[in-house]
């Protein structure tokens, strides 16, 4: 399996864990009564999450309330890097784990994963990402407005950039993607007049998927003779910046669920250019080797 420097995990640590497991005569799939352990027992009735302030974190707490079979379960707040580290270690040892996740993300290219079905729609179901701009941008920078309005790509495009960036950096990954996708980029930039160094403040969230899209757009617009300043912020500040005019544009509005509250608060003060990505999805994610397909298949804590 491909290694990622961001994880900071070594084969030596994994080998030590495997040796320790081999030296234990206790079958981890059995509980104290000699019966086969449930998935809830195997993972300690714990879901490994990300940052406390993330929209997905709030949605996961909602899911814990909505699903009666999740009574007694807890969400272990962490960070995106911490969640990936836990997922990587579990997969190396072929152990069960449940994490909060979203698509697009490079982990779906790096590992064989599946998103559990969410019959209640507690985690929002399939989403899309919209491009937002400040009022007046069309008059001030009409050609850049056109490029931003044309911008659209697929989840596979985002994951390619994210996966490459996990081994290098987003600028290098974006440059490689642009080189390999000239036809798509030309659709965004056809007939656009070159700029004279005019600046565009592109506001983004700190999610890897949004850093990927912003890094690609930064290089595309810079190549047109403009200067793009990418500013990563929390979602609430992103919407505030576009609504107040302090920021020019954002490619990172996750709708209709994740950023719904922020969108409703500022929608009268922003210009929504529509979707730039479809097929995004929040959910509870497990390795494909786990014999479970739905949140409803989980058992309550006894």
PDB file of C-alpha atoms in Angstrom, residues 53 67 69 80 104 114 122:
ATOM      1  CA  UNK A  53     -15.775  22.843  14.800  1.00  0.00           C
ATOM      2  CA  UNK A  67     -30.386   6.551  15.357  1.00  0.00           C
ATOM      3  CA  UNK A  69     -29.267   1.827  17.692  1.00  0.00           C
ATOM      4  CA  UNK A  80      -8.314  15.240   9.992  1.00  0.00           C
ATOM      5  CA  UNK A 104     -14.008  13.565  -2.483  1.00  0.00           C
ATOM      6  CA  UNK A 114     -17.105   2.296   1.788  1.00  0.00           C
ATOM      7  CA  UNK A 122     -28.726  12.370   9.275  1.00  0.00           C
TER       8      UNK A 122
END
